[in-house]
């Protein structure tokens, strides 16, 4: 996908998306693991706010602070200098105003050396994405299931179950693409929604349980390794006996199209898939 030793960049992700090569991404939260994942050939790492769960032991992603996520992001980038590292903007670091968000995104980029940032994004964030793009900042809009909105959602439920819900997700994706988002992260939606989003936007779509049509796929490393007590249905079976082997096999499963399979996908409510797919593009 990229020559050994050459950094994997956003342009490589864009090229992969247009040439239909599938790209692997894993979460990572520390220097040592980052060195191993880079050696395994994982081209993209997300320093996700899921660190709140899997590193700190909280029940949600809400408590983790910007300062801590920045420290972890800087460590991962030091360990994986040739890997595209995405810093996750935690809850409370961008919701107050566009000014707060832009200031904190700039801190994340300047102080961690990460390559891009990710923000969980509802419609009110579209103008902020336009301003970030105008400032030359690569920002990824995380839509679909948004774990930072767990309070309002009343739990972690996959999204886009009905034609109306699915349409709303696709419309939002189009708005962020038009506003200049660098990519989309689409979490926990049926594959029909993943497919429509890919068809409707002209930026890379990174799926996290969003079906086989997405250009790239990410899972939480601790879920892949079965270090967590339960895993979402879209997490593949690990294969291999060491971290480097499991990571290499994960990359191969994605690039060969073996992952994700139907068994990893969420389903729309009966009758809703046909209704959604019959709608005009
Ligand atoms: O924080 C995280 O781990 C995420 C997922 C989409 C992988 O945002």
mmCIF file of C-alpha atoms and ligand atoms in Angstrom:
data_model
loop_
_atom_site.group_PDB
_atom_site.id
_atom_site.type_symbol
_atom_site.label_atom_id
_atom_site.label_comp_id
_atom_site.label_asym_id
_atom_site.label_seq_id
_atom_site.Cartn_x
_atom_site.Cartn_y
_atom_site.Cartn_z
ATOM 1 C CA UNK A 1 0.000 0.000 0.000
ATOM 2 C CA UNK A 2 2.797 2.394 0.889
ATOM 3 C CA UNK A 3 6.547 1.825 0.404
ATOM 4 C CA UNK A 4 8.303 0.507 3.555
ATOM 5 C CA UNK A 5 9.725 3.422 5.521
ATOM 6 C CA UNK A 6 7.508 5.966 3.783
ATOM 7 C CA UNK A 7 4.949 7.645 6.061
ATOM 8 C CA UNK A 8 1.295 6.806 5.436
ATOM 9 C CA UNK A 9 -0.556 10.080 4.876
ATOM 10 C CA UNK A 10 -4.063 11.347 4.334
ATOM 11 C CA UNK A 11 -3.286 11.381 0.606
ATOM 12 C CA UNK A 12 -2.483 7.664 0.771
ATOM 13 C CA UNK A 13 -5.862 7.115 2.421
ATOM 14 C CA UNK A 14 -7.542 9.160 -0.341
ATOM 15 C CA UNK A 15 -5.729 7.167 -3.025
ATOM 16 C CA UNK A 16 -6.680 3.895 -1.362
ATOM 17 C CA UNK A 17 -10.314 5.036 -1.271
ATOM 18 C CA UNK A 18 -10.380 5.829 -4.981
ATOM 19 C CA UNK A 19 -8.506 2.659 -5.962
ATOM 20 C CA UNK A 20 -10.661 0.485 -3.696
ATOM 21 C CA UNK A 21 -7.807 -0.736 -1.525
ATOM 22 C CA UNK A 22 -9.007 -1.289 2.041
ATOM 23 C CA UNK A 23 -7.024 0.311 4.872
ATOM 24 C CA UNK A 24 -6.621 -0.992 8.428
ATOM 25 C CA UNK A 25 -6.706 1.141 11.548
ATOM 26 C CA UNK A 26 -6.461 0.192 15.217
ATOM 27 C CA UNK A 27 -6.727 2.190 18.390
ATOM 28 C CA UNK A 28 -3.513 2.636 20.364
ATOM 29 C CA UNK A 29 -2.742 4.535 23.537
ATOM 30 C CA UNK A 30 0.979 4.106 24.327
ATOM 31 C CA UNK A 31 4.496 4.352 22.870
ATOM 32 C CA UNK A 32 5.533 0.686 23.046
ATOM 33 C CA UNK A 33 2.368 -0.686 21.479
ATOM 34 C CA UNK A 34 2.641 1.971 18.773
ATOM 35 C CA UNK A 35 6.142 0.772 17.815
ATOM 36 C CA UNK A 36 4.838 -2.799 17.497
ATOM 37 C CA UNK A 37 1.761 -1.806 15.480
ATOM 38 C CA UNK A 38 3.875 0.280 13.119
ATOM 39 C CA UNK A 39 6.254 -2.682 12.654
ATOM 40 C CA UNK A 40 3.229 -4.867 11.922
ATOM 41 C CA UNK A 41 2.288 -2.538 9.067
ATOM 42 C CA UNK A 42 -0.839 -0.970 10.565
ATOM 43 C CA UNK A 43 -1.000 2.251 8.520
ATOM 44 C CA UNK A 44 -3.324 4.273 10.777
ATOM 45 C CA UNK A 45 -3.714 4.520 14.562
ATOM 46 C CA UNK A 46 -6.474 6.227 16.494
ATOM 47 C CA UNK A 47 -5.730 7.486 19.983
ATOM 48 C CA UNK A 48 -9.401 7.191 20.819
ATOM 49 C CA UNK A 49 -11.270 8.525 23.808
ATOM 50 C CA UNK A 50 -12.023 4.824 24.342
ATOM 51 C CA UNK A 51 -8.848 5.150 26.456
ATOM 52 C CA UNK A 52 -11.334 6.332 29.070
ATOM 53 C CA UNK A 53 -12.764 2.772 29.130
ATOM 54 C CA UNK A 54 -9.860 0.497 28.299
ATOM 55 C CA UNK A 55 -6.990 2.403 29.952
ATOM 56 C CA UNK A 56 -8.674 4.225 32.832
ATOM 57 C CA UNK A 57 -11.518 1.775 33.576
ATOM 58 C CA UNK A 58 -14.395 4.254 33.318
ATOM 59 C CA UNK A 59 -17.842 3.119 32.164
ATOM 60 C CA UNK A 60 -17.971 5.722 29.388
ATOM 61 C CA UNK A 61 -15.751 8.013 27.336
ATOM 62 C CA UNK A 62 -17.053 11.119 29.138
ATOM 63 C CA UNK A 63 -14.451 11.449 31.961
ATOM 64 C CA UNK A 64 -11.176 11.463 29.983
ATOM 65 C CA UNK A 65 -9.508 14.875 29.801
ATOM 66 C CA UNK A 66 -7.934 16.681 26.869
ATOM 67 C CA UNK A 67 -4.583 16.899 28.683
ATOM 68 C CA UNK A 68 -4.419 13.130 29.194
ATOM 69 C CA UNK A 69 -5.485 12.258 25.642
ATOM 70 C CA UNK A 70 -2.867 14.694 24.348
ATOM 71 C CA UNK A 71 -0.128 13.003 26.372
ATOM 72 C CA UNK A 72 -1.164 9.594 25.023
ATOM 73 C CA UNK A 73 -1.384 10.908 21.451
ATOM 74 C CA UNK A 74 2.121 12.410 21.616
ATOM 75 C CA UNK A 75 3.467 9.097 22.955
ATOM 76 C CA UNK A 76 1.802 7.104 20.155
ATOM 77 C CA UNK A 77 3.174 9.457 17.492
ATOM 78 C CA UNK A 78 6.681 9.120 18.990
ATOM 79 C CA UNK A 79 6.328 5.343 18.777
ATOM 80 C CA UNK A 80 4.837 5.318 15.273
ATOM 81 C CA UNK A 81 6.313 8.277 13.391
ATOM 82 C CA UNK A 82 5.470 6.857 9.945
ATOM 83 C CA UNK A 83 1.896 5.946 10.824
ATOM 84 C CA UNK A 84 -1.065 8.275 10.345
ATOM 85 C CA UNK A 85 -2.003 9.113 13.935
ATOM 86 C CA UNK A 86 -5.462 10.518 14.672
ATOM 87 C CA UNK A 87 -6.002 12.387 17.935
ATOM 88 C CA UNK A 88 -9.505 12.150 19.388
ATOM 89 C CA UNK A 89 -11.063 15.312 20.828
ATOM 90 C CA UNK A 90 -12.646 14.292 24.139
ATOM 91 C CA UNK A 91 -16.018 15.275 25.549
ATOM 92 C CA UNK A 92 -16.031 18.897 26.742
ATOM 93 C CA UNK A 93 -13.100 20.023 24.592
ATOM 94 C CA UNK A 94 -15.161 21.405 21.690
ATOM 95 C CA UNK A 95 -18.868 21.472 22.584
ATOM 96 C CA UNK A 96 -18.972 24.942 24.220
ATOM 97 C CA UNK A 97 -18.303 26.965 21.056
ATOM 98 C CA UNK A 98 -16.523 26.911 17.703
ATOM 99 C CA UNK A 99 -13.804 29.090 19.266
ATOM 100 C CA UNK A 100 -13.216 26.583 22.081
ATOM 101 C CA UNK A 101 -13.129 23.696 19.599
ATOM 102 C CA UNK A 102 -10.734 25.372 17.196
ATOM 103 C CA UNK A 103 -8.405 26.447 20.007
ATOM 104 C CA UNK A 104 -8.286 22.921 21.460
ATOM 105 C CA UNK A 105 -7.849 21.270 18.048
ATOM 106 C CA UNK A 106 -4.866 23.588 17.475
ATOM 107 C CA UNK A 107 -3.430 22.556 20.869
ATOM 108 C CA UNK A 108 -3.859 18.887 19.967
ATOM 109 C CA UNK A 109 -2.035 19.352 16.658
ATOM 110 C CA UNK A 110 0.780 21.561 17.994
ATOM 111 C CA UNK A 111 1.502 19.683 21.210
ATOM 112 C CA UNK A 112 1.162 16.068 20.029
ATOM 113 C CA UNK A 113 2.390 16.093 16.423
ATOM 114 C CA UNK A 114 -0.626 14.000 15.401
ATOM 115 C CA UNK A 115 -1.663 14.033 11.744
ATOM 116 C CA UNK A 116 -5.361 14.734 12.111
ATOM 117 C CA UNK A 117 -8.065 15.062 14.711
ATOM 118 C CA UNK A 118 -11.466 13.448 15.151
ATOM 119 C CA UNK A 119 -14.586 15.003 16.643
ATOM 120 C CA UNK A 120 -17.939 13.356 17.315
ATOM 121 C CA UNK A 121 -20.156 15.460 15.160
ATOM 122 C CA UNK A 122 -23.814 16.480 15.132
ATOM 123 C CA UNK A 123 -25.236 18.988 12.626
ATOM 124 C CA UNK A 124 -24.340 21.994 14.795
ATOM 125 C CA UNK A 125 -20.648 21.238 14.174
ATOM 126 C CA UNK A 126 -20.828 21.682 10.381
ATOM 127 C CA UNK A 127 -19.730 25.368 10.523
ATOM 128 C CA UNK A 128 -16.785 24.441 12.780
ATOM 129 C CA UNK A 129 -15.649 21.856 10.242
ATOM 130 C CA UNK A 130 -15.775 24.509 7.513
ATOM 131 C CA UNK A 131 -13.577 26.794 9.625
ATOM 132 C CA UNK A 132 -11.143 23.986 10.428
ATOM 133 C CA UNK A 133 -10.870 23.096 6.735
ATOM 134 C CA UNK A 134 -10.349 26.758 5.887
ATOM 135 C CA UNK A 135 -7.502 26.812 8.404
ATOM 136 C CA UNK A 136 -5.933 23.798 6.676
ATOM 137 C CA UNK A 137 -6.735 21.376 9.493
ATOM 138 C CA UNK A 138 -7.515 17.735 8.726
ATOM 139 C CA UNK A 139 -10.552 16.993 10.879
ATOM 140 C CA UNK A 140 -12.524 13.748 10.795
ATOM 141 C CA UNK A 141 -16.275 13.847 11.512
ATOM 142 C CA UNK A 142 -17.409 10.911 13.666
ATOM 143 C CA UNK A 143 -21.087 10.134 12.950
ATOM 144 C CA UNK A 144 -23.473 7.216 13.447
ATOM 145 C CA UNK A 145 -23.122 5.947 17.014
ATOM 146 C CA UNK A 146 -21.488 8.724 19.028
ATOM 147 C CA UNK A 147 -20.386 7.344 22.410
ATOM 148 C CA UNK A 148 -19.970 10.870 23.855
ATOM 149 C CA UNK A 149 -23.746 11.245 23.403
ATOM 150 C CA UNK A 150 -24.469 8.177 25.548
ATOM 151 C CA UNK A 151 -26.549 10.287 27.964
ATOM 152 C CA UNK A 152 -28.981 11.438 25.300
ATOM 153 C CA UNK A 153 -29.008 8.087 23.469
ATOM 154 C CA UNK A 154 -29.752 6.288 26.763
ATOM 155 C CA UNK A 155 -27.091 3.651 26.068
ATOM 156 C CA UNK A 156 -24.961 2.317 23.247
ATOM 157 C CA UNK A 157 -27.394 1.392 20.471
ATOM 158 C CA UNK A 158 -26.441 0.972 16.860
ATOM 159 C CA UNK A 159 -27.838 3.681 14.612
ATOM 160 C CA UNK A 160 -29.634 3.831 11.257
ATOM 161 C CA UNK A 161 -32.148 1.086 12.026
ATOM 162 C CA UNK A 162 -34.990 2.622 10.024
ATOM 163 C CA UNK A 163 -35.023 4.247 6.590
ATOM 164 C CA UNK A 164 -35.619 7.665 8.196
ATOM 165 C CA UNK A 165 -32.702 7.267 10.630
ATOM 166 C CA UNK A 166 -30.469 5.979 7.836
ATOM 167 C CA UNK A 167 -31.374 8.918 5.598
ATOM 168 C CA UNK A 168 -30.528 11.376 8.388
ATOM 169 C CA UNK A 169 -27.065 9.812 8.779
ATOM 170 C CA UNK A 170 -26.401 9.977 5.031
ATOM 171 C CA UNK A 171 -27.554 13.633 4.914
ATOM 172 C CA UNK A 172 -25.228 14.494 7.788
ATOM 173 C CA UNK A 173 -22.331 12.738 6.067
ATOM 174 C CA UNK A 174 -22.935 14.824 2.946
ATOM 175 C CA UNK A 175 -22.983 18.030 4.992
ATOM 176 C CA UNK A 176 -19.618 17.246 6.595
ATOM 177 C CA UNK A 177 -18.107 16.220 3.273
ATOM 178 C CA UNK A 178 -19.247 19.517 1.711
ATOM 179 C CA UNK A 179 -17.933 21.471 4.705
ATOM 180 C CA UNK A 180 -14.437 20.102 4.063
ATOM 181 C CA UNK A 181 -14.062 17.274 6.580
ATOM 182 C CA UNK A 182 -10.910 15.260 5.815
ATOM 183 C CA UNK A 183 -12.721 11.952 6.304
ATOM 184 C CA UNK A 184 -15.686 10.416 8.063
ATOM 185 C CA UNK A 185 -15.715 7.909 10.897
ATOM 186 C CA UNK A 186 -18.949 5.953 10.699
ATOM 187 C CA UNK A 187 -19.694 3.912 13.796
ATOM 188 C CA UNK A 188 -22.180 1.065 14.319
ATOM 189 C CA UNK A 189 -24.610 1.354 11.420
ATOM 190 C CA UNK A 190 -26.020 -1.279 9.050
ATOM 191 C CA UNK A 191 -24.008 -1.909 5.858
ATOM 192 C CA UNK A 192 -26.699 -0.253 3.695
ATOM 193 C CA UNK A 193 -25.916 3.016 5.460
ATOM 194 C CA UNK A 194 -22.168 2.516 5.005
ATOM 195 C CA UNK A 195 -22.689 1.837 1.314
ATOM 196 C CA UNK A 196 -24.882 4.923 0.759
ATOM 197 C CA UNK A 197 -22.471 7.179 2.629
ATOM 198 C CA UNK A 198 -19.569 5.909 0.506
ATOM 199 C CA UNK A 199 -21.613 6.557 -2.645
ATOM 200 C CA UNK A 200 -22.660 10.059 -1.616
ATOM 201 C CA UNK A 201 -19.423 11.617 -0.309
ATOM 202 C CA UNK A 202 -16.087 12.233 -1.951
ATOM 203 C CA UNK A 203 -13.917 11.759 1.134
ATOM 204 C CA UNK A 204 -12.632 8.550 2.746
ATOM 205 C CA UNK A 205 -15.055 6.740 5.044
ATOM 206 C CA UNK A 206 -13.560 4.855 7.973
ATOM 207 C CA UNK A 207 -16.023 2.295 9.293
ATOM 208 C CA UNK A 208 -16.229 1.037 12.849
ATOM 209 C CA UNK A 209 -18.914 -1.587 12.461
ATOM 210 C CA UNK A 210 -20.332 0.030 9.312
ATOM 211 C CA UNK A 211 -20.084 -2.838 6.831
ATOM 212 C CA UNK A 212 -17.758 -3.848 4.010
ATOM 213 C CA UNK A 213 -18.197 -0.823 1.729
ATOM 214 C CA UNK A 214 -16.157 1.563 3.899
ATOM 215 C CA UNK A 215 -12.687 2.481 2.669
ATOM 216 C CA UNK A 216 -11.016 1.709 6.005
ATOM 217 C CA UNK A 217 -11.927 -0.151 9.173
ATOM 218 C CA UNK A 218 -11.056 0.463 12.816
ATOM 219 C CA UNK A 219 -11.597 -1.504 16.005
ATOM 220 C CA UNK A 220 -10.444 -0.994 19.578
ATOM 221 C CA UNK A 221 -7.204 -2.935 20.020
ATOM 222 C CA UNK A 222 -8.229 -4.352 23.407
ATOM 223 C CA UNK A 223 -11.440 -5.709 21.821
ATOM 224 C CA UNK A 224 -9.471 -7.365 19.019
ATOM 225 C CA UNK A 225 -7.124 -8.937 21.576
ATOM 226 C CA UNK A 226 -10.118 -10.106 23.676
ATOM 227 C CA UNK A 227 -8.747 -8.233 26.667
ATOM 228 C CA UNK A 228 -12.214 -6.750 27.251
ATOM 229 C CA UNK A 229 -15.068 -8.715 28.843
ATOM 230 C CA UNK A 230 -17.425 -8.253 25.875
ATOM 231 C CA UNK A 231 -16.878 -7.036 22.335
ATOM 232 C CA UNK A 232 -19.180 -5.440 19.778
ATOM 233 C CA UNK A 233 -20.313 -7.896 17.071
ATOM 234 C CA UNK A 234 -18.164 -6.241 14.379
ATOM 235 C CA UNK A 235 -14.843 -7.039 16.054
ATOM 236 C CA UNK A 236 -13.040 -9.804 14.120
ATOM 237 C CA UNK A 237 -11.599 -12.959 15.680
ATOM 238 C CA UNK A 238 -7.908 -12.423 16.389
ATOM 239 C CA UNK A 239 -5.553 -14.740 14.606
ATOM 240 C CA UNK A 240 -1.997 -15.258 15.800
ATOM 241 C CA UNK A 241 -0.165 -15.753 19.054
ATOM 242 C CA UNK A 242 1.605 -12.419 19.525
ATOM 243 C CA UNK A 243 0.538 -8.800 19.184
ATOM 244 C CA UNK A 244 2.586 -8.283 16.025
ATOM 245 C CA UNK A 245 1.151 -11.411 14.396
ATOM 246 C CA UNK A 246 -2.444 -10.536 15.319
ATOM 247 C CA UNK A 247 -1.978 -6.996 13.992
ATOM 248 C CA UNK A 248 -0.393 -8.243 10.737
ATOM 249 C CA UNK A 249 -3.257 -10.689 10.183
ATOM 250 C CA UNK A 250 -5.804 -7.964 10.908
ATOM 251 C CA UNK A 251 -4.188 -5.759 8.226
ATOM 252 C CA UNK A 252 -4.247 -8.663 5.745
ATOM 253 C CA UNK A 253 -7.877 -9.547 6.480
ATOM 254 C CA UNK A 254 -8.865 -5.971 5.714
ATOM 255 C CA UNK A 255 -6.700 -5.475 2.628
ATOM 256 C CA UNK A 256 -7.860 -8.813 1.179
ATOM 257 C CA UNK A 257 -11.530 -8.006 1.850
ATOM 258 C CA UNK A 258 -11.966 -11.015 4.153
ATOM 259 C CA UNK A 259 -13.133 -8.645 6.904
ATOM 260 C CA UNK A 260 -15.836 -7.504 7.502
ATOM 261 C CA UNK A 261 -18.294 -10.322 6.747
ATOM 262 C CA UNK A 262 -22.083 -10.374 7.078
ATOM 263 C CA UNK A 263 -21.743 -11.778 10.602
ATOM 264 C CA UNK A 264 -19.977 -8.538 11.631
ATOM 265 C CA UNK A 265 -22.839 -6.340 10.372
ATOM 266 C CA UNK A 266 -25.856 -4.743 12.050
ATOM 267 C CA UNK A 267 -29.311 -5.192 10.489
ATOM 268 C CA UNK A 268 -31.986 -2.658 9.696
ATOM 269 C CA UNK A 269 -35.487 -3.229 11.065
ATOM 270 C CA UNK A 270 -37.585 -5.599 8.865
ATOM 271 C CA UNK A 271 -38.780 -3.870 5.702
ATOM 272 C CA UNK A 272 -36.723 -0.719 6.299
ATOM 273 C CA UNK A 273 -33.734 -1.810 4.216
ATOM 274 C CA UNK A 274 -35.855 -2.174 1.047
ATOM 275 C CA UNK A 275 -37.539 1.176 1.738
ATOM 276 C CA UNK A 276 -34.183 2.916 2.247
ATOM 277 C CA UNK A 277 -32.487 1.332 -0.762
ATOM 278 C CA UNK A 278 -35.414 2.171 -3.043
ATOM 279 C CA UNK A 279 -35.074 5.885 -2.273
ATOM 280 C CA UNK A 280 -33.483 8.039 -4.982
ATOM 281 C CA UNK A 281 -29.840 8.959 -4.482
HETATM 282 O O1 LIG B 1 -12.411 6.180 20.721
HETATM 283 C C1 LIG B 1 -12.553 5.244 19.934
HETATM 284 O O2 LIG B 1 -12.022 4.156 20.137
HETATM 285 C C2 LIG B 1 -13.395 5.455 18.769
HETATM 286 C C3 LIG B 1 -13.860 4.305 17.915
HETATM 287 C C4 LIG B 1 -14.557 4.812 16.691
HETATM 288 C C5 LIG B 1 -12.861 3.320 17.501
HETATM 289 O O3 LIG B 1 -13.724 6.571 18.496
#
